[in-house]
mmCIF file of C-alpha atoms in Angstrom:
data_model
loop_
_atom_site.group_PDB
_atom_site.id
_atom_site.type_symbol
_atom_site.label_atom_id
_atom_site.label_comp_id
_atom_site.label_asym_id
_atom_site.label_seq_id
_atom_site.Cartn_x
_atom_site.Cartn_y
_atom_site.Cartn_z
ATOM 1 C CA UNK A 1229 -10.005 -23.048 -30.220
ATOM 2 C CA UNK A 1230 -6.943 -24.747 -28.799
ATOM 3 C CA UNK A 1231 -7.405 -27.948 -26.808
ATOM 4 C CA UNK A 1232 -5.405 -29.331 -23.889
ATOM 5 C CA UNK A 1233 -4.719 -32.928 -22.928
ATOM 6 C CA UNK A 1234 -2.832 -34.413 -19.990
ATOM 7 C CA UNK A 1235 -0.507 -37.198 -21.071
ATOM 8 C CA UNK A 1236 1.624 -39.754 -19.242
ATOM 9 C CA UNK A 1237 4.932 -41.002 -20.610
ATOM 10 C CA UNK A 1238 6.156 -44.200 -18.965
ATOM 11 C CA UNK A 1239 9.845 -44.593 -18.206
ATOM 12 C CA UNK A 1240 11.894 -46.874 -20.438
ATOM 13 C CA UNK A 1241 13.397 -48.291 -17.260
ATOM 14 C CA UNK A 1242 11.159 -50.847 -15.550
ATOM 15 C CA UNK A 1243 9.955 -49.971 -12.030
ATOM 16 C CA UNK A 1244 10.927 -46.321 -12.485
ATOM 17 C CA UNK A 1245 8.560 -43.347 -12.420
ATOM 18 C CA UNK A 1246 7.301 -41.895 -15.680
ATOM 19 C CA UNK A 1247 6.455 -38.224 -16.353
ATOM 20 C CA UNK A 1248 3.352 -36.139 -17.006
ATOM 21 C CA UNK A 1249 3.106 -33.476 -19.681
ATOM 22 C CA UNK A 1250 0.427 -31.269 -21.205
ATOM 23 C CA UNK A 1251 -0.360 -31.389 -24.885
ATOM 24 C CA UNK A 1252 -1.543 -28.132 -26.481
ATOM 25 C CA UNK A 1253 -3.176 -28.518 -29.897
ATOM 26 C CA UNK A 1254 -4.202 -25.629 -32.121
ATOM 27 C CA UNK A 1255 -4.696 -25.546 -35.895
ATOM 28 C CA UNK A 1256 -3.300 -29.108 -36.055
ATOM 29 C CA UNK A 1257 -0.052 -27.964 -34.465
ATOM 30 C CA UNK A 1258 0.928 -29.903 -31.313
ATOM 31 C CA UNK A 1259 3.179 -28.552 -28.569
ATOM 32 C CA UNK A 1260 4.172 -30.078 -25.236
ATOM 33 C CA UNK A 1261 4.571 -28.540 -21.782
ATOM 34 C CA UNK A 1262 6.671 -30.610 -19.394
ATOM 35 C CA UNK A 1263 5.311 -30.493 -15.849
ATOM 36 C CA UNK A 1264 8.057 -32.081 -13.785
ATOM 37 C CA UNK A 1265 5.415 -34.305 -12.135
ATOM 38 C CA UNK A 1266 6.506 -37.952 -11.854
ATOM 39 C CA UNK A 1267 4.489 -41.060 -10.995
ATOM 40 C CA UNK A 1268 4.290 -44.799 -11.610
ATOM 41 C CA UNK A 1269 2.073 -46.300 -14.344
ATOM 42 C CA UNK A 1270 -0.222 -47.779 -11.673
ATOM 43 C CA UNK A 1271 -0.899 -44.253 -10.419
ATOM 44 C CA UNK A 1272 -2.246 -43.024 -13.746
ATOM 45 C CA UNK A 1273 -5.630 -43.768 -15.359
ATOM 46 C CA UNK A 1274 -5.229 -43.151 -19.091
ATOM 47 C CA UNK A 1275 -8.972 -43.592 -19.705
ATOM 48 C CA UNK A 1276 -9.940 -40.514 -17.727
ATOM 49 C CA UNK A 1277 -6.507 -38.828 -17.763
ATOM 50 C CA UNK A 1278 -6.289 -38.593 -13.983
ATOM 51 C CA UNK A 1279 -3.916 -39.432 -11.154
ATOM 52 C CA UNK A 1280 -5.096 -42.490 -9.218
ATOM 53 C CA UNK A 1281 -4.681 -42.749 -5.442
ATOM 54 C CA UNK A 1282 -5.229 -46.390 -4.565
ATOM 55 C CA UNK A 1283 -6.510 -47.451 -1.165
ATOM 56 C CA UNK A 1284 -3.681 -48.561 1.097
ATOM 57 C CA UNK A 1285 -1.216 -46.082 -0.430
ATOM 58 C CA UNK A 1286 1.415 -45.015 2.146
ATOM 59 C CA UNK A 1287 0.488 -41.644 3.688
ATOM 60 C CA UNK A 1288 3.494 -39.700 2.382
ATOM 61 C CA UNK A 1289 2.941 -40.970 -1.154
ATOM 62 C CA UNK A 1290 -0.805 -40.346 -0.857
ATOM 63 C CA UNK A 1291 -0.229 -36.691 0.100
ATOM 64 C CA UNK A 1292 2.186 -36.299 -2.812
ATOM 65 C CA UNK A 1293 -0.347 -37.664 -5.311
ATOM 66 C CA UNK A 1294 -3.174 -35.544 -3.918
ATOM 67 C CA UNK A 1295 -1.068 -32.403 -4.147
ATOM 68 C CA UNK A 1296 -0.202 -33.379 -7.734
ATOM 69 C CA UNK A 1297 -3.899 -33.653 -8.582
ATOM 70 C CA UNK A 1298 -4.472 -30.154 -7.205
ATOM 71 C CA UNK A 1299 -1.489 -28.759 -9.114
ATOM 72 C CA UNK A 1300 -2.704 -30.310 -12.384
ATOM 73 C CA UNK A 1301 -6.168 -28.814 -11.886
ATOM 74 C CA UNK A 1302 -4.605 -25.386 -11.295
ATOM 75 C CA UNK A 1303 -2.399 -25.728 -14.376
ATOM 76 C CA UNK A 1304 -5.325 -26.741 -16.575
ATOM 77 C CA UNK A 1305 -7.379 -23.816 -15.285
ATOM 78 C CA UNK A 1306 -4.524 -21.451 -16.114
ATOM 79 C CA UNK A 1307 -4.104 -22.908 -19.600
ATOM 80 C CA UNK A 1308 -7.832 -22.589 -20.291
ATOM 81 C CA UNK A 1309 -7.772 -18.983 -19.082
ATOM 82 C CA UNK A 1310 -4.877 -18.202 -21.413
ATOM 83 C CA UNK A 1311 -6.704 -19.732 -24.349
ATOM 84 C CA UNK A 1312 -9.933 -17.859 -23.500
ATOM 85 C CA UNK A 1313 -8.025 -14.575 -23.361
ATOM 86 C CA UNK A 1314 -6.308 -15.235 -26.688
ATOM 87 C CA UNK A 1315 -9.644 -16.148 -28.262
ATOM 88 C CA UNK A 1316 -11.119 -12.803 -27.136
ATOM 89 C CA UNK A 1317 -8.216 -10.856 -28.610
ATOM 90 C CA UNK A 1318 -9.293 -11.654 -32.210
ATOM 91 C CA UNK A 1319 -5.671 -11.253 -33.356
ATOM 92 C CA UNK A 1320 -4.919 -14.920 -33.989
ATOM 93 C CA UNK A 1321 -2.537 -17.059 -31.973
ATOM 94 C CA UNK A 1322 -0.539 -20.255 -32.110
ATOM 95 C CA UNK A 1323 0.033 -23.220 -29.823
ATOM 96 C CA UNK A 1324 3.521 -21.812 -29.229
ATOM 97 C CA UNK A 1325 1.970 -18.598 -27.873
ATOM 98 C CA UNK A 1326 -0.138 -20.562 -25.405
ATOM 99 C CA UNK A 1327 2.950 -22.402 -24.157
ATOM 100 C CA UNK A 1328 4.929 -19.171 -23.962
ATOM 101 C CA UNK A 1329 2.330 -17.403 -21.813
ATOM 102 C CA UNK A 1330 1.899 -20.427 -19.560
ATOM 103 C CA UNK A 1331 5.636 -20.861 -19.027
ATOM 104 C CA UNK A 1332 6.414 -17.178 -18.388
ATOM 105 C CA UNK A 1333 7.209 -16.821 -14.665
ATOM 106 C CA UNK A 1334 6.868 -13.051 -14.477
ATOM 107 C CA UNK A 1335 4.931 -11.438 -17.295
ATOM 108 C CA UNK A 1336 2.058 -12.908 -19.266
ATOM 109 C CA UNK A 1337 0.380 -9.561 -19.888
ATOM 110 C CA UNK A 1338 -1.875 -10.161 -16.900
ATOM 111 C CA UNK A 1339 -2.799 -8.419 -13.666
ATOM 112 C CA UNK A 1340 0.671 -7.912 -12.200
ATOM 113 C CA UNK A 1341 2.259 -6.620 -15.390
ATOM 114 C CA UNK A 1342 -0.715 -4.284 -15.917
ATOM 115 C CA UNK A 1343 -0.334 -2.980 -12.347
ATOM 116 C CA UNK A 1344 3.359 -2.234 -12.922
ATOM 117 C CA UNK A 1345 2.574 -0.532 -16.227
ATOM 118 C CA UNK A 1346 -0.150 1.574 -14.608
ATOM 119 C CA UNK A 1347 2.205 2.668 -11.826
ATOM 120 C CA UNK A 1348 4.763 3.839 -14.374
ATOM 121 C CA UNK A 1349 2.064 5.743 -16.279
ATOM 122 C CA UNK A 1350 0.975 7.515 -13.084
ATOM 123 C CA UNK A 1351 4.542 8.523 -12.310
ATOM 124 C CA UNK A 1352 4.979 9.992 -15.797
ATOM 125 C CA UNK A 1353 1.896 12.206 -15.478
ATOM 126 C CA UNK A 1354 2.917 13.432 -12.024
ATOM 127 C CA UNK A 1355 0.516 11.365 -9.911
ATOM 128 C CA UNK A 1356 3.293 10.074 -7.713
ATOM 129 C CA UNK A 1357 1.215 9.792 -4.576
ATOM 130 C CA UNK A 1358 -1.253 7.432 -6.246
ATOM 131 C CA UNK A 1359 1.651 5.519 -7.788
ATOM 132 C CA UNK A 1360 3.191 5.091 -4.343
ATOM 133 C CA UNK A 1361 -0.013 3.770 -2.757
ATOM 134 C CA UNK A 1362 -0.511 1.340 -5.645
ATOM 135 C CA UNK A 1363 3.116 0.198 -5.273
ATOM 136 C CA UNK A 1364 2.659 -0.420 -1.541
ATOM 137 C CA UNK A 1365 -0.448 -2.532 -2.164
ATOM 138 C CA UNK A 1366 1.183 -4.423 -5.040
ATOM 139 C CA UNK A 1367 4.283 -5.239 -2.968
ATOM 140 C CA UNK A 1368 2.078 -6.684 -0.229
ATOM 141 C CA UNK A 1369 0.216 -8.817 -2.764
ATOM 142 C CA UNK A 1370 3.515 -10.033 -4.246
ATOM 143 C CA UNK A 1371 4.604 -11.224 -0.801
ATOM 144 C CA UNK A 1372 1.480 -13.371 -0.800
ATOM 145 C CA UNK A 1373 1.385 -14.546 -4.414
ATOM 146 C CA UNK A 1374 4.965 -14.362 -5.693
ATOM 147 C CA UNK A 1375 6.296 -12.862 -8.918
ATOM 148 C CA UNK A 1376 4.487 -15.117 -11.408
ATOM 149 C CA UNK A 1377 1.991 -13.011 -13.322
ATOM 150 C CA UNK A 1378 -1.704 -13.727 -13.000
ATOM 151 C CA UNK A 1379 -4.175 -13.820 -15.817
ATOM 152 C CA UNK A 1380 -7.101 -11.518 -15.134
ATOM 153 C CA UNK A 1381 -9.335 -14.590 -15.025
ATOM 154 C CA UNK A 1382 -7.319 -15.828 -12.049
ATOM 155 C CA UNK A 1383 -8.046 -12.679 -10.047
ATOM 156 C CA UNK A 1384 -11.289 -13.847 -8.486
ATOM 157 C CA UNK A 1385 -13.057 -13.651 -5.137
ATOM 158 C CA UNK A 1386 -11.501 -16.924 -3.927
ATOM 159 C CA UNK A 1387 -7.995 -15.555 -4.500
ATOM 160 C CA UNK A 1388 -8.767 -12.337 -2.642
ATOM 161 C CA UNK A 1389 -10.262 -14.232 0.297
ATOM 162 C CA UNK A 1390 -7.046 -16.301 0.419
ATOM 163 C CA UNK A 1391 -5.022 -13.073 0.357
ATOM 164 C CA UNK A 1392 -7.102 -11.603 3.190
ATOM 165 C CA UNK A 1393 -6.537 -14.788 5.204
ATOM 166 C CA UNK A 1394 -2.799 -14.489 4.531
ATOM 167 C CA UNK A 1395 -2.807 -10.896 5.818
ATOM 168 C CA UNK A 1396 -4.649 -11.929 8.982
ATOM 169 C CA UNK A 1397 -2.118 -14.711 9.474
ATOM 170 C CA UNK A 1398 0.771 -12.214 9.588
ATOM 171 C CA UNK A 1399 -1.170 -9.923 11.954
ATOM 172 C CA UNK A 1400 -1.928 -7.144 9.481
ATOM 173 C CA UNK A 1401 -4.649 -4.961 11.028
ATOM 174 C CA UNK A 1402 -8.058 -4.675 9.287
ATOM 175 C CA UNK A 1403 -7.479 -1.075 8.168
ATOM 176 C CA UNK A 1404 -4.151 -1.958 6.517
ATOM 177 C CA UNK A 1405 -5.726 -5.011 4.878
ATOM 178 C CA UNK A 1406 -8.568 -2.826 3.621
ATOM 179 C CA UNK A 1407 -6.042 -0.287 2.295
ATOM 180 C CA UNK A 1408 -4.342 -2.994 0.210
ATOM 181 C CA UNK A 1409 -7.671 -4.326 -1.040
ATOM 182 C CA UNK A 1410 -9.014 -0.907 -2.050
ATOM 183 C CA UNK A 1411 -5.894 -0.090 -4.040
ATOM 184 C CA UNK A 1412 -5.783 -3.481 -5.754
ATOM 185 C CA UNK A 1413 -9.468 -3.020 -6.580
ATOM 186 C CA UNK A 1414 -8.679 0.377 -8.111
ATOM 187 C CA UNK A 1415 -5.984 -1.223 -10.294
ATOM 188 C CA UNK A 1416 -8.363 -4.003 -11.334
ATOM 189 C CA UNK A 1417 -11.107 -1.501 -12.186
ATOM 190 C CA UNK A 1418 -8.668 0.412 -14.401
ATOM 191 C CA UNK A 1419 -8.101 -2.812 -16.340
ATOM 192 C CA UNK A 1420 -11.863 -3.255 -16.693
ATOM 193 C CA UNK A 1421 -12.187 0.328 -17.988
ATOM 194 C CA UNK A 1422 -9.566 -0.440 -20.644
ATOM 195 C CA UNK A 1423 -11.494 -3.602 -21.603
ATOM 196 C CA UNK A 1424 -8.579 -5.861 -20.708
ATOM 197 C CA UNK A 1425 -10.971 -8.022 -18.706
ATOM 198 C CA UNK A 1426 -14.613 -8.232 -17.721
ATOM 199 C CA UNK A 1427 -15.857 -7.178 -14.278
ATOM 200 C CA UNK A 1428 -16.004 -10.206 -11.982
ATOM 201 C CA UNK A 1429 -16.125 -8.284 -8.675
ATOM 202 C CA UNK A 1430 -13.229 -10.201 -7.075
ATOM 203 C CA UNK A 1431 -13.270 -7.982 -3.963
ATOM 204 C CA UNK A 1432 -16.917 -8.513 -3.034
ATOM 205 C CA UNK A 1433 -16.167 -10.935 -0.170
ATOM 206 C CA UNK A 1434 -13.240 -9.106 1.484
ATOM 207 C CA UNK A 1435 -13.247 -6.167 3.865
ATOM 208 C CA UNK A 1436 -12.749 -2.772 2.186
ATOM 209 C CA UNK A 1437 -14.129 -0.472 4.881
ATOM 210 C CA UNK A 1438 -12.378 1.649 7.513
ATOM 211 C CA UNK A 1439 -12.458 0.678 11.185
ATOM 212 C CA UNK A 1440 -12.197 3.204 13.967
ATOM 213 C CA UNK A 1441 -8.551 3.276 14.979
ATOM 214 C CA UNK A 1442 -7.166 3.171 18.490
ATOM 215 C CA UNK A 1443 -6.981 6.680 19.933
ATOM 216 C CA UNK A 1444 -3.573 8.160 19.139
ATOM 217 C CA UNK A 1445 -3.812 11.405 21.125
ATOM 218 C CA UNK A 1446 -1.758 12.092 24.249
ATOM 219 C CA UNK A 1447 -2.657 14.573 27.010
ATOM 220 C CA UNK A 1448 -1.052 17.964 27.550
ATOM 221 C CA UNK A 1449 1.209 16.688 30.329
ATOM 222 C CA UNK A 1450 2.795 14.214 27.890
ATOM 223 C CA UNK A 1451 3.364 16.971 25.326
ATOM 224 C CA UNK A 1452 5.155 18.930 28.097
ATOM 225 C CA UNK A 1453 7.326 15.903 28.900
ATOM 226 C CA UNK A 1454 8.238 15.497 25.227
ATOM 227 C CA UNK A 1455 9.083 19.195 24.962
ATOM 228 C CA UNK A 1456 11.191 19.228 28.145
ATOM 229 C CA UNK A 1457 13.221 16.058 27.483
ATOM 230 C CA UNK A 1458 16.996 16.631 27.600
ATOM 231 C CA UNK A 1459 18.147 15.166 24.289
ATOM 232 C CA UNK A 1460 21.408 17.089 23.877
ATOM 233 C CA UNK A 1461 23.394 13.835 23.764
ATOM 234 C CA UNK A 1462 21.297 12.513 20.877
ATOM 235 C CA UNK A 1463 20.962 15.084 18.068
ATOM 236 C CA UNK A 1464 18.835 12.759 15.899
ATOM 237 C CA UNK A 1465 16.281 12.276 18.694
ATOM 238 C CA UNK A 1466 16.375 16.025 19.336
ATOM 239 C CA UNK A 1467 15.675 16.630 15.633
ATOM 240 C CA UNK A 1468 12.691 14.239 15.673
ATOM 241 C CA UNK A 1469 11.330 15.865 18.856
ATOM 242 C CA UNK A 1470 11.679 19.356 17.323
ATOM 243 C CA UNK A 1471 9.663 18.402 14.246
ATOM 244 C CA UNK A 1472 7.030 16.743 16.427
ATOM 245 C CA UNK A 1473 6.715 19.901 18.516
ATOM 246 C CA UNK A 1474 6.630 22.121 15.417
ATOM 247 C CA UNK A 1475 3.687 20.064 14.172
ATOM 248 C CA UNK A 1476 1.937 20.516 17.508
ATOM 249 C CA UNK A 1477 2.685 24.256 17.609
ATOM 250 C CA UNK A 1478 1.175 24.642 14.124
ATOM 251 C CA UNK A 1479 -2.170 23.025 14.987
ATOM 252 C CA UNK A 1480 -1.121 19.508 14.095
ATOM 253 C CA UNK A 1481 0.397 20.295 10.699
ATOM 254 C CA UNK A 1482 0.955 17.114 8.660
ATOM 255 C CA UNK A 1483 4.584 16.093 8.163
ATOM 256 C CA UNK A 1484 4.314 16.339 4.385
ATOM 257 C CA UNK A 1485 3.093 19.934 4.668
ATOM 258 C CA UNK A 1486 5.951 20.762 7.031
ATOM 259 C CA UNK A 1487 8.453 19.297 4.570
ATOM 260 C CA UNK A 1488 7.347 21.590 1.754
ATOM 261 C CA UNK A 1489 7.035 24.827 3.756
ATOM 262 C CA UNK A 1490 9.011 27.610 2.054
ATOM 263 C CA UNK A 1491 10.636 30.587 3.745
ATOM 264 C CA UNK A 1492 8.488 32.849 1.597
ATOM 265 C CA UNK A 1493 5.383 31.261 3.191
ATOM 266 C CA UNK A 1494 6.176 33.180 6.395
ATOM 267 C CA UNK A 1495 5.340 36.866 6.017
ATOM 268 C CA UNK A 1496 4.303 39.563 8.475
ATOM 269 C CA UNK A 1497 3.934 37.119 11.334
ATOM 270 C CA UNK A 1498 1.642 34.758 9.430
ATOM 271 C CA UNK A 1499 2.543 31.335 8.035
ATOM 272 C CA UNK A 1500 0.432 30.388 5.019
ATOM 273 C CA UNK A 1501 0.419 27.054 3.200
ATOM 274 C CA UNK A 1502 -1.773 24.722 1.158
ATOM 275 C CA UNK A 1503 -2.424 21.225 2.424
ATOM 276 C CA UNK A 1504 -0.861 18.643 0.161
ATOM 277 C CA UNK A 1505 -3.790 16.324 0.800
ATOM 278 C CA UNK A 1506 -6.687 18.660 -0.021
ATOM 279 C CA UNK A 1507 -5.209 21.836 -1.524
ATOM 280 C CA UNK A 1508 -6.968 23.872 1.165
ATOM 281 C CA UNK A 1509 -5.093 27.039 2.152
ATOM 282 C CA UNK A 1510 -4.463 27.636 5.847
ATOM 283 C CA UNK A 1511 -3.069 30.591 7.791
ATOM 284 C CA UNK A 1512 -1.285 30.314 11.132
ATOM 285 C CA UNK A 1513 -0.215 33.124 13.423
ATOM 286 C CA UNK A 1514 3.545 32.787 13.965
ATOM 287 C CA UNK A 1515 4.387 32.089 17.593
ATOM 288 C CA UNK A 1516 7.674 32.247 19.541
ATOM 289 C CA UNK A 1517 8.195 28.451 19.980
ATOM 290 C CA UNK A 1518 7.870 27.993 16.208
ATOM 291 C CA UNK A 1519 10.632 30.531 15.606
ATOM 292 C CA UNK A 1520 12.885 28.899 18.204
ATOM 293 C CA UNK A 1521 12.823 25.633 16.257
ATOM 294 C CA UNK A 1522 13.444 27.353 12.917
ATOM 295 C CA UNK A 1523 16.390 29.301 14.381
ATOM 296 C CA UNK A 1524 17.957 26.092 15.654
ATOM 297 C CA UNK A 1525 18.740 24.702 12.193
ATOM 298 C CA UNK A 1526 20.769 25.996 9.243
ATOM 299 C CA UNK A 1527 18.652 25.940 6.079
ATOM 300 C CA UNK A 1528 20.571 28.689 4.271
ATOM 301 C CA UNK A 1529 21.219 26.489 1.242
ATOM 302 C CA UNK A 1530 17.546 25.760 0.542
ATOM 303 C CA UNK A 1531 14.292 27.663 0.044
ATOM 304 C CA UNK A 1532 12.632 25.472 2.685
ATOM 305 C CA UNK A 1533 11.746 26.649 6.168
ATOM 306 C CA UNK A 1534 12.582 23.381 7.952
ATOM 307 C CA UNK A 1535 15.573 21.000 7.622
ATOM 308 C CA UNK A 1536 13.675 18.178 5.957
ATOM 309 C CA UNK A 1537 14.422 18.672 2.255
ATOM 310 C CA UNK A 1538 18.093 19.635 2.308
ATOM 311 C CA UNK A 1539 19.653 18.649 -1.043
ATOM 312 C CA UNK A 1540 18.428 20.602 -4.059
ATOM 313 C CA UNK A 1541 20.006 18.055 -6.436
ATOM 314 C CA UNK A 1542 18.099 15.083 -5.004
ATOM 315 C CA UNK A 1543 14.444 14.169 -5.461
ATOM 316 C CA UNK A 1544 12.463 16.217 -2.922
ATOM 317 C CA UNK A 1545 9.693 13.672 -2.357
ATOM 318 C CA UNK A 1546 12.195 10.900 -1.721
ATOM 319 C CA UNK A 1547 13.922 13.110 0.889
ATOM 320 C CA UNK A 1548 10.579 13.863 2.550
ATOM 321 C CA UNK A 1549 9.655 10.172 2.763
ATOM 322 C CA UNK A 1550 13.082 9.203 4.115
ATOM 323 C CA UNK A 1551 12.863 11.968 6.721
ATOM 324 C CA UNK A 1552 9.341 10.900 7.726
ATOM 325 C CA UNK A 1553 10.541 7.326 8.206
ATOM 326 C CA UNK A 1554 13.532 8.489 10.263
ATOM 327 C CA UNK A 1555 11.500 10.868 12.432
ATOM 328 C CA UNK A 1556 8.781 8.311 13.166
ATOM 329 C CA UNK A 1557 11.375 5.699 14.050
ATOM 330 C CA UNK A 1558 13.093 8.077 16.510
ATOM 331 C CA UNK A 1559 9.779 9.296 17.941
ATOM 332 C CA UNK A 1560 8.891 5.705 18.805
ATOM 333 C CA UNK A 1561 12.148 5.509 20.766
ATOM 334 C CA UNK A 1562 11.233 8.705 22.595
ATOM 335 C CA UNK A 1563 7.803 7.266 23.347
ATOM 336 C CA UNK A 1564 9.416 4.139 24.754
ATOM 337 C CA UNK A 1565 11.688 6.269 26.960
ATOM 338 C CA UNK A 1566 8.604 8.000 28.329
ATOM 339 C CA UNK A 1567 6.739 4.713 28.810
ATOM 340 C CA UNK A 1568 3.875 5.668 26.491
ATOM 341 C CA UNK A 1569 1.328 2.925 25.789
ATOM 342 C CA UNK A 1570 0.863 4.032 22.165
ATOM 343 C CA UNK A 1571 3.579 4.312 19.482
ATOM 344 C CA UNK A 1572 4.680 7.950 19.282
ATOM 345 C CA UNK A 1573 4.613 9.175 15.668
ATOM 346 C CA UNK A 1574 4.365 12.543 13.958
ATOM 347 C CA UNK A 1575 0.633 11.940 13.535
ATOM 348 C CA UNK A 1576 0.178 11.827 17.312
ATOM 349 C CA UNK A 1577 0.928 15.563 17.391
ATOM 350 C CA UNK A 1578 -2.071 16.192 15.136
ATOM 351 C CA UNK A 1579 -4.387 14.025 17.219
ATOM 352 C CA UNK A 1580 -3.069 15.538 20.440
ATOM 353 C CA UNK A 1581 -3.696 19.120 19.304
ATOM 354 C CA UNK A 1582 -7.293 18.322 18.391
ATOM 355 C CA UNK A 1583 -7.914 16.379 21.602
ATOM 356 C CA UNK A 1584 -6.402 19.076 23.828
ATOM 357 C CA UNK A 1585 -8.304 21.800 21.952
ATOM 358 C CA UNK A 1586 -11.525 19.930 22.637
ATOM 359 C CA UNK A 1587 -10.627 19.626 26.334
ATOM 360 C CA UNK A 1588 -10.271 23.439 26.389
ATOM 361 C CA UNK A 1589 -13.899 23.714 25.221
ATOM 362 C CA UNK A 1590 -12.858 25.049 21.845
ATOM 363 C CA UNK A 1591 -15.766 24.461 19.424
ATOM 364 C CA UNK A 1592 -15.522 21.464 17.098
ATOM 365 C CA UNK A 1593 -16.062 23.795 14.155
ATOM 366 C CA UNK A 1594 -13.004 25.844 15.174
ATOM 367 C CA UNK A 1595 -10.894 22.712 15.544
ATOM 368 C CA UNK A 1596 -11.993 21.478 12.105
ATOM 369 C CA UNK A 1597 -11.057 24.796 10.529
ATOM 370 C CA UNK A 1598 -7.733 24.897 12.339
ATOM 371 C CA UNK A 1599 -6.735 21.461 11.049
ATOM 372 C CA UNK A 1600 -7.997 21.927 7.504
ATOM 373 C CA UNK A 1601 -10.586 19.156 7.664
ATOM 374 C CA UNK A 1602 -12.875 18.930 4.652
ATOM 375 C CA UNK A 1603 -14.328 15.444 4.909
ATOM 376 C CA UNK A 1604 -17.944 16.627 5.200
ATOM 377 C CA UNK A 1605 -19.470 19.158 2.841
ATOM 378 C CA UNK A 1606 -21.834 20.497 5.486
ATOM 379 C CA UNK A 1607 -18.889 21.208 7.776
ATOM 380 C CA UNK A 1608 -17.020 23.004 5.012
ATOM 381 C CA UNK A 1609 -20.049 25.205 4.234
ATOM 382 C CA UNK A 1610 -20.461 26.074 7.900
ATOM 383 C CA UNK A 1611 -16.752 26.858 8.298
ATOM 384 C CA UNK A 1612 -16.440 28.946 5.151
ATOM 385 C CA UNK A 1613 -17.090 32.244 6.955
ATOM 386 C CA UNK A 1614 -15.208 31.432 10.184
ATOM 387 C CA UNK A 1615 -12.852 34.260 11.218
ATOM 388 C CA UNK A 1616 -9.289 32.877 11.280
ATOM 389 C CA UNK A 1617 -8.523 35.031 14.315
ATOM 390 C CA UNK A 1618 -10.676 32.617 16.340
ATOM 391 C CA UNK A 1619 -8.399 29.807 15.220
ATOM 392 C CA UNK A 1620 -5.280 31.814 16.122
ATOM 393 C CA UNK A 1621 -6.705 32.538 19.575
ATOM 394 C CA UNK A 1622 -7.378 28.822 20.002
ATOM 395 C CA UNK A 1623 -3.788 27.975 19.101
ATOM 396 C CA UNK A 1624 -2.379 30.664 21.381
ATOM 397 C CA UNK A 1625 -4.507 29.323 24.243
ATOM 398 C CA UNK A 1626 -3.100 25.828 23.773
ATOM 399 C CA UNK A 1627 0.529 26.984 23.488
ATOM 400 C CA UNK A 1628 0.206 29.099 26.635
ATOM 401 C CA UNK A 1629 -1.071 26.023 28.464
ATOM 402 C CA UNK A 1630 2.341 24.449 27.940
#
């Protein structure tokens, strides 16, 4: 096994700082890693190979030396982790390989490079949604840790607690923090499955649950105000409002499902579609306000019902995500105009429909069926035989209330 030593090289110029370097020895071959750390001979104890902080040292210099001691400890831990990983590989290695992996700023075949590789694999097999969530979590982690790759041995519970503290410090809410942690844990577990590392449970001390979110529903009178706003001078706000109202009219249809609606999905006064999230098929009675929105926009060049995916030569999912970002941004502006206390987003339409339906004494089971919920197996079994006409009556009742 390779060994590591910390060495001090004094300057040839008297009263000038010398330099520290690491010596990597393997199979009698010696290689050096220059650290960039500089100190005076009196600040180095060659007997124990440690930085010395003498009593009476000026505070600025003392802090510098203490930070150097911490940095050296981190470097040595990283070098030992690299050597341990190479030893487990059973493929043979050299001192040069140890130095190469230590010096690489971006890719040492560790956690970050594995995450990027996994994301590309998911994209190739069509699991773009998972790839996108992993990318979001990875980008957040990179803002905390930087681009330098991490050995799997460095991904431990202490690091994740530091990351969680970082997220709290920039006011990331607990649910978002948990989202990042759960996805990073999924990436880490994939590496364990492929025997790239052993399971160390690095996420055991951070929050990975789901808190109850602040209520995002608005009452019927607010939906009326949104519908009746005069937005003729701002076509982009009008567009965002129309899609919000279409979602409400269609029992809180998710924006992604609206984006992929095809003209052929509307037949004989019934709109049918499968939820992107669950694959569950839903049927909606076509109502007049839905048709008014569809008639307002020219979609003759596409097979889609709504003007969300417009260019057949451009990636459809990218167009959907860009449109969702645009619509939510403009809806927030509308919400601000109305003086709403919650941010207005496309998801508010879904919450509002459910909340208003409940206020109309529509059974919870009917609401669940209308919205395509399938989170509880018992609810799904109960709802399996529910007549969809009940759902259509519920929707008609709500729309007439407007």
